[in-house]
């Protein structure tokens, strides 16, 4: 999954810059409507890779919601296909590599950048509706896809919403439509 790119989004007719946590050169990003409510995160206005211990700091000083979100994200990446240099367990990846520089993944607090050579997954049907995304084809009540822009909508990053079964469906959609292959 040799992942890589730049960070300017086009929403409607106005360009916006990608804002979130993770690799500025992300190849795959989840887009979420909220951000951690501590430290500098509420005012963050750029892409910020996590550093060692930062994920644990967020989890320790916010609600259980963020622990679940980071855990489900890591489980999804392992189901998508772990890399040879990744730790054996998704928990170790989550704690030491998820959203770091060079990880090629991001958690965006901004809208998806459909002009970028990357896969964007909008977390949650409600957030997708708020964004007013056009060109989506709803596959069922949980998943939508826009192949032209390599954009997906999935359940939110929570164990109950994006269960192991739904993670498998999301992984299947990405593989079936070769969405990451287009980013090579």
Short mmCIF file of C-alpha atoms in Angstrom, two decimals:
data_model
loop_
_atom_site.label_atom_id
_atom_site.label_comp_id
_atom_site.label_asym_id
_atom_site.label_seq_id
_atom_site.Cartn_x
_atom_site.Cartn_y
_atom_site.Cartn_z
CA UNK A 1 0.00 0.00 0.00
CA UNK A 2 2.78 2.49 -0.87
CA UNK A 3 0.69 5.56 -0.02
CA UNK A 4 1.46 9.53 -1.21
CA UNK A 5 0.18 13.40 -2.14
CA UNK A 6 -0.64 17.22 -1.42
CA UNK A 7 -3.45 18.95 0.56
CA UNK A 8 -5.96 21.38 -0.98
CA UNK A 9 -9.67 20.54 -1.15
CA UNK A 10 -12.35 21.80 -3.49
CA UNK A 11 -15.76 22.10 -1.87
CA UNK A 12 -18.40 23.62 -4.09
CA UNK A 13 -16.42 26.29 -5.93
CA UNK A 14 -14.19 27.40 -3.07
CA UNK A 15 -10.85 25.73 -2.27
CA UNK A 16 -10.16 24.82 1.34
CA UNK A 17 -7.07 23.37 2.97
CA UNK A 18 -7.06 19.94 4.53
CA UNK A 19 -7.24 20.11 8.32
CA UNK A 20 -6.77 17.15 10.60
CA UNK A 21 -4.46 14.67 12.22
CA UNK A 22 -2.11 12.46 10.28
CA UNK A 23 0.26 12.40 7.39
CA UNK A 24 0.04 15.55 5.22
CA UNK A 25 0.85 13.23 2.30
CA UNK A 26 -2.07 10.94 3.11
CA UNK A 27 -3.36 8.43 0.61
CA UNK A 28 -6.41 7.42 2.61
CA UNK A 29 -8.41 9.57 5.01
CA UNK A 30 -11.49 9.28 7.17
CA UNK A 31 -13.42 12.55 7.38
CA UNK A 32 -15.21 13.23 10.67
CA UNK A 33 -17.45 16.07 11.83
CA UNK A 34 -15.82 16.54 15.24
CA UNK A 35 -12.38 16.92 16.75
CA UNK A 36 -10.85 16.42 20.19
CA UNK A 37 -11.95 19.21 22.52
CA UNK A 38 -8.64 19.80 24.26
CA UNK A 39 -5.33 21.59 23.80
CA UNK A 40 -4.81 23.05 20.31
CA UNK A 41 -7.14 20.66 18.45
CA UNK A 42 -10.28 22.88 18.42
CA UNK A 43 -8.30 25.65 16.64
CA UNK A 44 -6.17 23.37 14.43
CA UNK A 45 -6.01 24.80 10.90
CA UNK A 46 -3.58 22.47 9.11
CA UNK A 47 -2.55 18.83 8.85
CA UNK A 48 -0.70 17.75 11.99
CA UNK A 49 0.96 14.34 12.22
CA UNK A 50 0.70 12.73 15.63
CA UNK A 51 3.90 12.25 17.59
CA UNK A 52 4.74 9.47 20.02
CA UNK A 53 2.41 9.56 23.02
CA UNK A 54 -0.02 12.09 21.52
CA UNK A 55 -2.75 9.55 20.78
CA UNK A 56 -2.55 8.28 24.37
CA UNK A 57 -2.77 11.91 25.60
CA UNK A 58 -5.93 12.50 23.56
CA UNK A 59 -7.51 9.26 24.80
CA UNK A 60 -6.56 9.91 28.45
CA UNK A 61 -7.94 13.46 28.43
CA UNK A 62 -11.14 13.09 26.40
CA UNK A 63 -14.09 10.75 26.29
CA UNK A 64 -13.98 7.04 25.46
CA UNK A 65 -15.24 8.07 22.01
CA UNK A 66 -11.71 8.89 20.82
CA UNK A 67 -10.26 5.57 22.04
CA UNK A 68 -12.96 3.76 20.06
CA UNK A 69 -12.43 5.92 16.98
CA UNK A 70 -8.66 5.32 16.90
CA UNK A 71 -9.14 1.60 17.60
CA UNK A 72 -11.69 1.10 14.83
CA UNK A 73 -9.48 3.07 12.41
CA UNK A 74 -6.49 0.80 13.19
CA UNK A 75 -8.62 -2.36 12.90
CA UNK A 76 -9.88 -1.14 9.51
CA UNK A 77 -6.32 -0.53 8.25
CA UNK A 78 -5.25 -4.01 9.34
CA UNK A 79 -8.28 -5.54 7.61
CA UNK A 80 -7.43 -3.50 4.49
CA UNK A 81 -3.99 -5.07 4.45
CA UNK A 82 -1.21 -4.48 6.94
CA UNK A 83 2.25 -3.71 5.63
CA UNK A 84 5.39 -5.79 6.20
CA UNK A 85 6.94 -3.14 8.46
CA UNK A 86 3.83 -2.77 10.63
CA UNK A 87 3.66 -4.26 14.13
CA UNK A 88 2.01 -7.67 14.40
CA UNK A 89 -0.98 -6.35 16.38
CA UNK A 90 -3.32 -3.55 15.29
CA UNK A 91 -3.26 -2.26 18.90
CA UNK A 92 0.49 -1.61 18.65
CA UNK A 93 0.03 0.10 15.27
CA UNK A 94 -2.71 2.30 16.77
CA UNK A 95 -0.55 3.27 19.73
CA UNK A 96 2.73 3.90 17.87
CA UNK A 97 2.12 4.60 14.15
CA UNK A 98 -1.50 5.56 13.40
CA UNK A 99 -1.72 9.10 11.99
CA UNK A 100 2.04 9.69 12.29
CA UNK A 101 4.16 11.28 9.55
CA UNK A 102 4.82 8.66 6.88
CA UNK A 103 1.71 6.62 7.78
CA UNK A 104 -0.03 7.77 4.57
CA UNK A 105 -3.34 8.03 6.48
CA UNK A 106 -5.23 10.93 8.00
CA UNK A 107 -8.25 11.84 10.09
CA UNK A 108 -9.70 14.95 8.47
CA UNK A 109 -11.76 17.55 10.29
CA UNK A 110 -12.23 19.34 6.96
CA UNK A 111 -14.34 18.26 4.04
CA UNK A 112 -12.96 15.60 1.66
CA UNK A 113 -10.60 16.86 -1.02
CA UNK A 114 -12.03 15.18 -4.11
CA UNK A 115 -9.30 16.72 -6.32
CA UNK A 116 -6.57 14.91 -4.41
CA UNK A 117 -5.17 11.55 -5.43
CA UNK A 118 -6.47 9.81 -2.32
CA UNK A 119 -9.38 7.77 -1.01
CA UNK A 120 -11.70 9.69 1.30
CA UNK A 121 -14.19 7.96 3.59
CA UNK A 122 -16.82 10.17 5.16
CA UNK A 123 -17.66 8.71 8.56
CA UNK A 124 -21.41 8.69 9.00
CA UNK A 125 -24.47 9.21 6.86
CA UNK A 126 -25.46 12.30 8.86
CA UNK A 127 -22.11 13.99 8.22
CA UNK A 128 -22.31 13.08 4.54
CA UNK A 129 -25.75 14.74 4.37
CA UNK A 130 -24.41 17.85 6.15
CA UNK A 131 -21.62 18.09 3.57
CA UNK A 132 -24.14 17.94 0.73
CA UNK A 133 -22.00 15.52 -1.24
CA UNK A 134 -23.08 15.02 -4.82
CA UNK A 135 -22.52 12.02 -7.07
CA UNK A 136 -22.96 9.38 -4.38
CA UNK A 137 -24.59 6.06 -5.15
CA UNK A 138 -26.07 4.51 -2.03
CA UNK A 139 -25.33 0.77 -2.01
CA UNK A 140 -27.46 0.11 1.08
CA UNK A 141 -28.47 2.09 4.16
CA UNK A 142 -24.85 2.18 5.43
CA UNK A 143 -22.52 2.62 2.46
CA UNK A 144 -22.32 4.99 -0.50
CA UNK A 145 -19.68 5.43 -3.18
CA UNK A 146 -18.60 7.99 -5.76
CA UNK A 147 -16.11 6.11 -7.94
CA UNK A 148 -15.08 9.15 -9.97
CA UNK A 149 -13.83 10.93 -6.86
CA UNK A 150 -12.78 7.82 -4.90
CA UNK A 151 -15.15 8.87 -2.14
CA UNK A 152 -17.03 6.55 0.20
CA UNK A 153 -19.52 7.01 3.01
CA UNK A 154 -19.42 4.45 5.79
CA UNK A 155 -20.81 4.09 9.28
CA UNK A 156 -19.05 6.18 11.93
CA UNK A 157 -15.80 4.92 13.48
CA UNK A 158 -17.40 3.20 16.47
CA UNK A 159 -17.52 -0.51 17.35
CA UNK A 160 -21.32 -0.63 17.18
CA UNK A 161 -21.64 1.34 13.95
CA UNK A 162 -18.55 0.18 12.02
CA UNK A 163 -18.55 -3.38 13.36
CA UNK A 164 -16.09 -6.03 12.17
CA UNK A 165 -18.71 -7.15 9.62
CA UNK A 166 -19.07 -3.61 8.26
CA UNK A 167 -15.29 -3.12 8.27
CA UNK A 168 -15.12 -6.21 6.02
CA UNK A 169 -17.70 -4.66 3.66
CA UNK A 170 -15.78 -1.37 3.51
CA UNK A 171 -12.51 -3.21 2.81
CA UNK A 172 -14.27 -5.24 0.11
CA UNK A 173 -15.56 -2.06 -1.56
CA UNK A 174 -12.09 -0.53 -1.63
CA UNK A 175 -10.53 -3.72 -3.05
CA UNK A 176 -13.40 -4.46 -5.45
CA UNK A 177 -13.20 -0.99 -7.01
CA UNK A 178 -9.39 -0.87 -6.77
CA UNK A 179 -9.62 2.53 -5.12
CA UNK A 180 -6.15 2.45 -3.57
CA UNK A 181 -4.59 1.09 -6.76
CA UNK A 182 -5.52 4.38 -8.45
CA UNK A 183 -3.39 6.22 -5.92
CA UNK A 184 -0.15 4.45 -6.81
#
